[in-house]
mmCIF file of N, CA and C in Angstrom:
data_model
loop_
_atom_site.group_PDB
_atom_site.id
_atom_site.type_symbol
_atom_site.label_atom_id
_atom_site.label_comp_id
_atom_site.label_asym_id
_atom_site.label_seq_id
_atom_site.Cartn_x
_atom_site.Cartn_y
_atom_site.Cartn_z
ATOM 1 N N UNK I 1 19.334 9.561 -15.862
ATOM 2 C CA UNK I 1 17.851 9.589 -14.703
ATOM 3 C C UNK I 1 18.895 9.331 -13.361
ATOM 4 N N UNK I 2 18.492 10.091 -12.435
ATOM 5 C CA UNK I 2 19.172 10.125 -11.017
ATOM 6 C C UNK I 2 18.710 8.892 -10.405
ATOM 7 N N UNK I 3 19.702 8.642 -9.475
ATOM 8 C CA UNK I 3 19.532 7.648 -8.322
ATOM 9 C C UNK I 3 18.059 7.750 -7.289
ATOM 10 N N UNK I 4 17.351 9.024 -7.159
ATOM 11 C CA UNK I 4 16.482 9.316 -6.363
ATOM 12 C C UNK I 4 15.340 9.013 -6.953
ATOM 13 N N UNK I 5 15.146 9.013 -8.335
ATOM 14 C CA UNK I 5 14.136 8.678 -9.643
ATOM 15 C C UNK I 5 14.147 6.745 -9.289
ATOM 16 N N UNK I 6 15.059 6.454 -9.614
ATOM 17 C CA UNK I 6 15.248 4.883 -9.669
ATOM 18 C C UNK I 6 14.547 4.375 -8.012
ATOM 19 N N UNK I 7 15.155 5.195 -7.044
ATOM 20 C CA UNK I 7 14.698 4.776 -5.506
ATOM 21 C C UNK I 7 13.121 4.455 -5.639
ATOM 22 N N UNK I 8 12.659 6.036 -5.937
ATOM 23 C CA UNK I 8 11.346 5.953 -6.025
ATOM 24 C C UNK I 8 10.504 5.135 -6.791
ATOM 25 N N UNK I 9 10.912 4.950 -8.052
ATOM 26 C CA UNK I 9 10.124 3.687 -8.634
ATOM 27 C C UNK I 9 10.152 2.609 -8.051
ATOM 28 N N UNK I 10 11.371 1.971 -7.931
ATOM 29 C CA UNK I 10 11.272 0.991 -6.796
ATOM 30 C C UNK I 10 10.346 0.746 -5.677
ATOM 31 N N UNK I 11 10.570 1.552 -5.005
ATOM 32 C CA UNK I 11 9.551 2.028 -3.695
ATOM 33 C C UNK I 11 8.037 1.772 -4.057
ATOM 34 N N UNK I 12 7.759 2.348 -5.400
ATOM 35 C CA UNK I 12 6.255 2.612 -5.524
ATOM 36 C C UNK I 12 5.824 1.177 -6.315
ATOM 37 N N UNK I 13 6.654 0.222 -7.129
ATOM 38 C CA UNK I 13 6.876 -1.147 -7.552
ATOM 39 C C UNK I 13 5.997 -1.840 -6.127
ATOM 40 N N UNK I 14 7.129 -1.650 -5.083
ATOM 41 C CA UNK I 14 7.027 -2.530 -3.978
ATOM 42 C C UNK I 14 5.016 -2.045 -3.440
ATOM 43 N N UNK I 15 5.120 -0.963 -3.650
ATOM 44 C CA UNK I 15 3.548 -0.303 -3.173
ATOM 45 C C UNK I 15 2.346 -0.739 -4.260
ATOM 46 N N UNK I 16 2.519 -1.423 -5.105
ATOM 47 C CA UNK I 16 1.442 -1.887 -5.990
ATOM 48 C C UNK I 16 0.822 -2.965 -5.496
ATOM 49 N N UNK I 17 1.351 -3.489 -4.463
ATOM 50 C CA UNK I 17 0.134 -4.926 -4.120
ATOM 51 C C UNK I 17 -0.779 -3.983 -3.293
ATOM 52 N N UNK I 18 -2.005 -4.663 -3.517
ATOM 53 C CA UNK I 18 -2.932 -4.277 -2.594
ATOM 54 C C UNK I 18 -2.698 -4.886 -0.908
ATOM 55 N N UNK I 19 -1.907 -5.974 -0.950
ATOM 56 C CA UNK I 19 -1.712 -6.775 0.557
ATOM 57 C C UNK I 19 -0.956 -5.526 1.342
ATOM 58 N N UNK I 20 0.389 -5.469 0.085
ATOM 59 C CA UNK I 20 1.546 -4.858 1.047
ATOM 60 C C UNK I 20 0.905 -2.998 1.809
ATOM 61 N N UNK I 21 -0.410 -2.757 0.797
ATOM 62 C CA UNK I 21 -1.224 -1.598 1.347
ATOM 63 C C UNK I 21 -1.212 -2.155 2.477
ATOM 64 N N UNK I 22 -2.284 -3.034 2.829
ATOM 65 C CA UNK I 22 -3.121 -3.432 3.775
ATOM 66 C C UNK I 22 -2.438 -3.078 4.923
ATOM 67 N N UNK I 23 -1.241 -3.806 4.782
ATOM 68 C CA UNK I 23 -0.533 -4.480 5.864
ATOM 69 C C UNK I 23 0.350 -2.646 6.640
ATOM 70 N N UNK I 24 0.805 -2.039 5.540
ATOM 71 C CA UNK I 24 1.282 -0.477 5.801
ATOM 72 C C UNK I 24 -0.142 0.391 6.707
ATOM 73 N N UNK I 25 -1.553 0.012 6.501
ATOM 74 C CA UNK I 25 -2.446 0.866 6.864
ATOM 75 C C UNK I 25 -2.274 0.067 8.184
ATOM 76 N N UNK I 26 -2.292 -0.667 8.268
ATOM 77 C CA UNK I 26 -2.328 -1.577 9.539
ATOM 78 C C UNK I 26 -1.252 -0.901 10.611
ATOM 79 N N UNK I 27 -0.198 -1.176 9.935
ATOM 80 C CA UNK I 27 1.159 -1.035 10.741
ATOM 81 C C UNK I 27 1.277 0.610 11.058
ATOM 82 N N UNK I 28 0.179 1.649 10.595
ATOM 83 C CA UNK I 28 0.072 2.923 10.527
ATOM 84 C C UNK I 28 -0.449 3.136 12.203
ATOM 85 N N UNK I 29 -1.016 2.057 12.771
ATOM 86 C CA UNK I 29 -1.593 2.540 14.189
ATOM 87 C C UNK I 29 -1.010 1.583 14.979
ATOM 88 N N UNK I 30 0.554 1.170 14.555
ATOM 89 C CA UNK I 30 1.435 0.604 15.824
ATOM 90 C C UNK I 30 2.179 -0.309 15.715
ATOM 91 N N UNK I 31 3.172 -1.036 16.071
ATOM 92 C CA UNK I 31 3.749 -2.014 15.901
ATOM 93 C C UNK I 31 3.033 -3.355 15.653
ATOM 94 N N UNK I 32 3.291 -4.555 15.352
ATOM 95 C CA UNK I 32 2.217 -5.678 15.435
ATOM 96 C C UNK I 32 3.645 -6.564 14.750
ATOM 97 N N UNK I 33 3.353 -8.082 15.560
ATOM 98 C CA UNK I 33 3.899 -9.250 14.837
ATOM 99 C C UNK I 33 3.092 -9.903 13.778
ATOM 100 N N UNK I 34 3.750 -10.342 13.092
ATOM 101 C CA UNK I 34 3.507 -11.295 11.804
ATOM 102 C C UNK I 34 1.832 -12.082 12.249
ATOM 103 N N UNK I 35 2.203 -12.941 13.442
ATOM 104 C CA UNK I 35 0.967 -13.617 13.950
ATOM 105 C C UNK I 35 -0.781 -12.427 13.796
ATOM 106 N N UNK I 36 -0.030 -11.654 14.504
ATOM 107 C CA UNK I 36 -1.192 -10.332 14.267
ATOM 108 C C UNK I 36 -1.426 -9.799 12.742
ATOM 109 N N UNK I 37 -0.966 -9.625 12.175
ATOM 110 C CA UNK I 37 -1.302 -8.996 10.968
ATOM 111 C C UNK I 37 -2.131 -10.208 10.308
ATOM 112 N N UNK I 38 -1.288 -11.262 10.108
ATOM 113 C CA UNK I 38 -2.023 -12.546 9.496
ATOM 114 C C UNK I 38 -3.460 -12.737 9.813
ATOM 115 N N UNK I 39 -3.543 -12.919 11.077
ATOM 116 C CA UNK I 39 -4.889 -13.203 11.593
ATOM 117 C C UNK I 39 -6.168 -11.860 10.893
ATOM 118 N N UNK I 40 -5.843 -10.054 11.222
ATOM 119 C CA UNK I 40 -6.140 -9.117 11.023
ATOM 120 C C UNK I 40 -6.355 -9.023 9.131
ATOM 121 N N UNK I 41 -5.815 -9.908 8.536
ATOM 122 C CA UNK I 41 -6.335 -9.232 7.015
ATOM 123 C C UNK I 41 -6.431 -10.990 6.840
ATOM 124 N N UNK I 42 -6.443 -11.862 7.335
ATOM 125 C CA UNK I 42 -7.289 -12.977 7.002
ATOM 126 C C UNK I 42 -6.096 -14.325 5.813
ATOM 127 N N UNK I 43 -4.578 -14.183 6.428
ATOM 128 C CA UNK I 43 -3.878 -14.673 5.200
ATOM 129 C C UNK I 43 -3.119 -15.306 6.058
ATOM 130 N N UNK I 44 -1.747 -16.113 5.758
ATOM 131 C CA UNK I 44 -1.428 -17.271 6.398
ATOM 132 C C UNK I 44 0.262 -16.355 6.625
ATOM 133 N N UNK I 45 0.732 -16.746 7.871
ATOM 134 C CA UNK I 45 1.791 -16.217 8.260
ATOM 135 C C UNK I 45 3.078 -15.915 7.646
ATOM 136 N N UNK I 46 3.528 -17.317 6.481
ATOM 137 C CA UNK I 46 4.302 -17.208 5.587
ATOM 138 C C UNK I 46 3.943 -16.097 4.579
ATOM 139 N N UNK I 47 2.941 -15.908 4.275
ATOM 140 C CA UNK I 47 2.665 -15.023 2.935
ATOM 141 C C UNK I 47 3.036 -13.514 3.620
ATOM 142 N N UNK I 48 2.423 -13.274 5.078
ATOM 143 C CA UNK I 48 2.850 -11.725 5.508
ATOM 144 C C UNK I 48 4.249 -11.706 5.859
ATOM 145 N N UNK I 49 4.655 -12.947 5.892
ATOM 146 C CA UNK I 49 5.908 -12.768 6.303
ATOM 147 C C UNK I 49 7.033 -12.444 4.769
ATOM 148 N N UNK I 50 6.276 -13.330 3.567
ATOM 149 C CA UNK I 50 7.384 -12.550 2.424
ATOM 150 C C UNK I 50 6.908 -11.162 2.344
ATOM 151 N N UNK I 51 5.451 -10.432 2.631
ATOM 152 C CA UNK I 51 5.263 -9.177 2.146
ATOM 153 C C UNK I 51 6.247 -8.863 2.816
ATOM 154 N N UNK I 52 6.410 -8.352 3.911
ATOM 155 C CA UNK I 52 6.918 -7.766 5.181
ATOM 156 C C UNK I 52 8.622 -7.536 4.830
ATOM 157 N N UNK I 53 9.047 -8.998 4.353
ATOM 158 C CA UNK I 53 10.678 -9.229 3.650
ATOM 159 C C UNK I 53 10.683 -7.909 2.569
ATOM 160 N N UNK I 54 9.757 -7.599 1.868
ATOM 161 C CA UNK I 54 9.984 -7.033 0.272
ATOM 162 C C UNK I 54 9.880 -5.103 1.089
ATOM 163 N N UNK I 55 8.565 -4.924 2.092
ATOM 164 C CA UNK I 55 8.537 -3.796 2.288
ATOM 165 C C UNK I 55 9.793 -3.350 3.311
ATOM 166 N N UNK I 56 10.640 -4.350 3.894
ATOM 167 C CA UNK I 56 11.502 -4.233 4.731
ATOM 168 C C UNK I 56 12.617 -3.704 3.883
ATOM 169 N N UNK I 57 12.673 -4.546 2.382
ATOM 170 C CA UNK I 57 13.967 -4.356 1.580
ATOM 171 C C UNK I 57 14.061 -2.988 1.112
ATOM 172 N N UNK I 58 12.979 -2.794 1.045
ATOM 173 C CA UNK I 58 12.763 -0.518 0.335
ATOM 174 C C UNK I 58 13.134 -0.002 1.501
ATOM 175 N N UNK I 59 12.857 -0.463 2.821
ATOM 176 C CA UNK I 59 13.318 0.530 3.915
ATOM 177 C C UNK I 59 11.787 1.101 4.176
ATOM 178 N N UNK I 60 10.547 0.665 4.077
ATOM 179 C CA UNK I 60 9.081 1.222 4.266
ATOM 180 C C UNK I 60 8.927 0.903 5.639
ATOM 181 N N UNK I 61 9.581 -0.800 6.114
ATOM 182 C CA UNK I 61 9.111 -1.122 7.624
ATOM 183 C C UNK I 61 10.274 -1.403 8.158
ATOM 184 N N UNK I 62 10.308 -1.754 9.589
ATOM 185 C CA UNK I 62 11.486 -1.626 10.321
ATOM 186 C C UNK I 62 11.174 -3.045 11.398
ATOM 187 N N UNK I 63 11.879 -3.857 11.396
ATOM 188 C CA UNK I 63 11.683 -5.177 12.765
ATOM 189 C C UNK I 63 12.637 -4.342 14.117
ATOM 190 N N UNK I 64 11.536 -5.362 14.880
ATOM 191 C CA UNK I 64 12.629 -4.984 16.483
ATOM 192 C C UNK I 64 12.023 -6.426 17.092
ATOM 193 N N UNK I 65 12.871 -6.807 17.831
ATOM 194 C CA UNK I 65 12.859 -8.058 18.582
ATOM 195 C C UNK I 65 12.236 -7.900 19.842
ATOM 196 N N UNK I 66 11.017 -8.544 20.264
ATOM 197 C CA UNK I 66 10.433 -8.276 21.544
ATOM 198 C C UNK I 66 10.396 -9.676 22.172
ATOM 199 N N UNK I 67 11.401 -10.025 22.504
ATOM 200 C CA UNK I 67 11.694 -11.406 23.272
ATOM 201 C C UNK I 67 11.780 -12.245 22.274
ATOM 202 N N UNK I 68 10.949 -13.301 22.163
ATOM 203 C CA UNK I 68 10.943 -14.104 20.980
ATOM 204 C C UNK I 68 9.969 -13.431 19.634
ATOM 205 N N UNK I 69 9.336 -13.017 20.167
ATOM 206 C CA UNK I 69 8.385 -11.979 18.654
ATOM 207 C C UNK I 69 9.396 -10.975 17.859
ATOM 208 N N UNK I 70 9.113 -11.028 16.925
ATOM 209 C CA UNK I 70 9.279 -10.055 16.212
ATOM 210 C C UNK I 70 8.258 -9.239 15.828
ATOM 211 N N UNK I 71 8.543 -7.584 16.006
ATOM 212 C CA UNK I 71 7.595 -6.751 15.817
ATOM 213 C C UNK I 71 7.591 -5.718 14.632
ATOM 214 N N UNK I 72 6.635 -5.440 13.709
ATOM 215 C CA UNK I 72 7.072 -4.616 12.745
ATOM 216 C C UNK I 72 6.159 -3.345 12.866
ATOM 217 N N UNK I 73 6.906 -2.520 12.213
ATOM 218 C CA UNK I 73 6.488 -1.258 12.613
ATOM 219 C C UNK I 73 7.163 -0.108 10.950
ATOM 220 N N UNK I 74 6.237 0.931 10.942
ATOM 221 C CA UNK I 74 6.317 1.803 9.977
ATOM 222 C C UNK I 74 8.107 2.283 9.741
ATOM 223 N N UNK I 75 8.618 2.538 9.097
ATOM 224 C CA UNK I 75 10.012 3.017 9.264
ATOM 225 C C UNK I 75 9.446 4.512 8.790
ATOM 226 N N UNK I 76 8.664 4.934 8.778
ATOM 227 C CA UNK I 76 8.711 6.514 8.309
ATOM 228 C C UNK I 76 7.094 6.488 8.356
ATOM 229 N N UNK I 77 6.301 7.323 8.862
ATOM 230 C CA UNK I 77 4.604 7.318 9.024
ATOM 231 C C UNK I 77 4.152 7.964 8.160
ATOM 232 N N UNK I 78 5.429 9.022 7.264
ATOM 233 C CA UNK I 78 4.421 9.661 6.158
ATOM 234 C C UNK I 78 4.228 8.874 4.930
ATOM 235 N N UNK I 79 4.891 7.575 5.244
ATOM 236 C CA UNK I 79 4.330 6.946 3.706
ATOM 237 C C UNK I 79 2.968 6.528 3.529
ATOM 238 N N UNK I 80 2.355 6.323 4.693
ATOM 239 C CA UNK I 80 0.901 6.636 4.715
ATOM 240 C C UNK I 80 -0.158 7.893 4.092
ATOM 241 N N UNK I 81 0.941 8.755 4.773
ATOM 242 C CA UNK I 81 0.769 9.987 4.187
ATOM 243 C C UNK I 81 0.271 9.857 2.968
ATOM 244 N N UNK I 82 1.508 9.633 2.223
ATOM 245 C CA UNK I 82 1.687 9.655 0.769
ATOM 246 C C UNK I 82 0.741 8.859 0.313
ATOM 247 N N UNK I 83 0.257 7.706 0.690
ATOM 248 C CA UNK I 83 -0.381 6.618 0.306
ATOM 249 C C UNK I 83 -1.995 7.298 0.333
ATOM 250 N N UNK I 84 -2.511 7.741 1.094
ATOM 251 C CA UNK I 84 -3.398 8.485 0.996
ATOM 252 C C UNK I 84 -4.058 9.814 0.181
ATOM 253 N N UNK I 85 -2.896 10.576 0.211
ATOM 254 C CA UNK I 85 -2.636 11.137 -1.284
ATOM 255 C C UNK I 85 -2.981 10.826 -2.560
ATOM 256 N N UNK I 86 -2.336 9.661 -2.670
ATOM 257 C CA UNK I 86 -2.510 9.146 -4.107
ATOM 258 C C UNK I 86 -3.879 8.596 -4.057
ATOM 259 N N UNK I 87 -4.796 7.984 -2.864
ATOM 260 C CA UNK I 87 -5.825 7.566 -3.040
ATOM 261 C C UNK I 87 -6.934 8.580 -3.379
ATOM 262 N N UNK I 88 -7.054 9.458 -2.578
ATOM 263 C CA UNK I 88 -7.655 10.930 -3.161
ATOM 264 C C UNK I 88 -7.380 11.569 -4.605
ATOM 265 N N UNK I 89 -6.551 11.038 -5.146
ATOM 266 C CA UNK I 89 -6.334 11.617 -6.589
ATOM 267 C C UNK I 89 -7.420 10.176 -7.466
ATOM 268 N N UNK I 90 -6.977 9.587 -6.948
ATOM 269 C CA UNK I 90 -7.691 7.931 -7.611
ATOM 270 C C UNK I 90 -9.226 8.326 -7.409
ATOM 271 N N UNK I 91 -9.789 8.879 -5.731
ATOM 272 C CA UNK I 91 -11.317 9.055 -5.989
ATOM 273 C C UNK I 91 -11.898 9.968 -6.586
ATOM 274 N N UNK I 92 -10.893 11.318 -6.916
ATOM 275 C CA UNK I 92 -11.313 12.682 -7.648
ATOM 276 C C UNK I 92 -11.165 12.008 -9.250
ATOM 277 N N UNK I 93 -10.095 11.128 -9.697
ATOM 278 C CA UNK I 93 -10.522 10.678 -11.141
ATOM 279 C C UNK I 93 -11.646 9.962 -10.856
ATOM 280 N N UNK I 94 -12.090 9.249 -10.285
ATOM 281 C CA UNK I 94 -13.512 8.030 -10.041
ATOM 282 C C UNK I 94 -14.472 8.670 -10.321
ATOM 283 N N UNK I 95 -14.581 10.033 -9.759
ATOM 284 C CA UNK I 95 -15.540 10.971 -9.352
ATOM 285 C C UNK I 95 -15.759 11.585 -10.879
ATOM 286 N N UNK I 96 -14.548 12.342 -11.234
ATOM 287 C CA UNK I 96 -14.927 12.550 -12.692
ATOM 288 C C UNK I 96 -15.345 11.714 -13.783
ATOM 289 N N UNK I 97 -14.649 10.500 -13.923
ATOM 290 C CA UNK I 97 -15.179 9.355 -14.628
ATOM 291 C C UNK I 97 -17.004 9.386 -14.493
ATOM 292 N N UNK I 98 -17.472 9.262 -13.170
ATOM 293 C CA UNK I 98 -19.162 8.957 -13.009
ATOM 294 C C UNK I 98 -19.575 10.233 -13.727
ATOM 295 N N UNK I 99 -19.313 11.120 -12.952
ATOM 296 C CA UNK I 99 -19.971 12.215 -13.817
ATOM 297 C C UNK I 99 -19.990 12.503 -15.039
ATOM 298 N N UNK I 100 -19.210 12.322 -16.022
ATOM 299 C CA UNK I 100 -18.843 12.067 -17.084
ATOM 300 C C UNK I 100 -20.034 11.035 -17.681
ATOM 301 N N UNK I 101 -19.819 9.834 -17.217
ATOM 302 C CA UNK I 101 -20.810 8.629 -17.740
ATOM 303 C C UNK I 101 -21.988 8.816 -17.694
ATOM 304 N N UNK I 102 -22.195 9.719 -16.166
ATOM 305 C CA UNK I 102 -23.907 10.129 -16.182
ATOM 306 C C UNK I 102 -24.028 11.378 -16.908
ATOM 307 N N UNK I 103 -23.374 11.846 -17.238
ATOM 308 C CA UNK I 103 -23.751 13.588 -18.397
ATOM 309 C C UNK I 103 -23.925 12.464 -20.433
ATOM 310 N N UNK I 104 -23.886 11.202 -20.103
ATOM 311 C CA UNK I 104 -24.169 10.718 -21.556
ATOM 312 C C UNK I 104 -25.313 10.028 -21.354
ATOM 313 N N UNK I 105 -26.127 10.729 -22.375
ATOM 314 C CA UNK I 105 -27.512 10.388 -22.285
ATOM 315 C C UNK I 105 -27.538 9.165 -23.315
ATOM 316 N N UNK I 106 -28.694 8.299 -23.436
ATOM 317 C CA UNK I 106 -29.093 7.415 -24.451
ATOM 318 C C UNK I 106 -28.515 7.285 -25.770
ATOM 319 N N UNK I 107 -29.556 8.959 -25.950
ATOM 320 C CA UNK I 107 -29.073 9.418 -27.596
ATOM 321 C C UNK I 107 -27.206 9.132 -28.065
ATOM 322 N N UNK I 108 -27.004 9.724 -27.373
ATOM 323 C CA UNK I 108 -25.139 9.528 -27.168
ATOM 324 C C UNK I 108 -24.797 8.484 -27.587
ATOM 325 N N UNK I 109 -24.881 7.591 -27.288
ATOM 326 C CA UNK I 109 -24.323 5.804 -27.001
ATOM 327 C C UNK I 109 -24.778 5.636 -28.816
ATOM 328 N N UNK I 110 -24.009 4.544 -29.276
ATOM 329 C CA UNK I 110 -23.740 4.159 -30.401
ATOM 330 C C UNK I 110 -24.499 2.768 -30.412
ATOM 331 N N UNK I 111 -25.200 2.607 -31.930
ATOM 332 C CA UNK I 111 -25.780 1.175 -31.913
ATOM 333 C C UNK I 111 -24.810 0.471 -32.770
ATOM 334 N N UNK I 112 -24.677 -0.928 -32.442
ATOM 335 C CA UNK I 112 -23.591 -1.413 -33.248
ATOM 336 C C UNK I 112 -24.558 -2.829 -33.480
#
């Protein structure tokens, strides 16, 4: 297995957290401090800091000091594009499942 595939798997594992996805989407509109992110998503600053540390470890976000405050930003804005593409794939899948479910009539179901 090549190193890029391993790195991709590690990055996707990091993106498996709904909270981290929420943070990435907020950072897509510009850099923010931990306090601002915590207030926007309604969780504690230490919790946001932990998520940001994980995102930094895989290179998805970068930190920059602004006086006493550290502001975080996306390392590459295309990560949000990748997340949006996956979201669209999932929406299409759910729509297909909903259509399939709607096409099943009561007579098609089993009585147990």
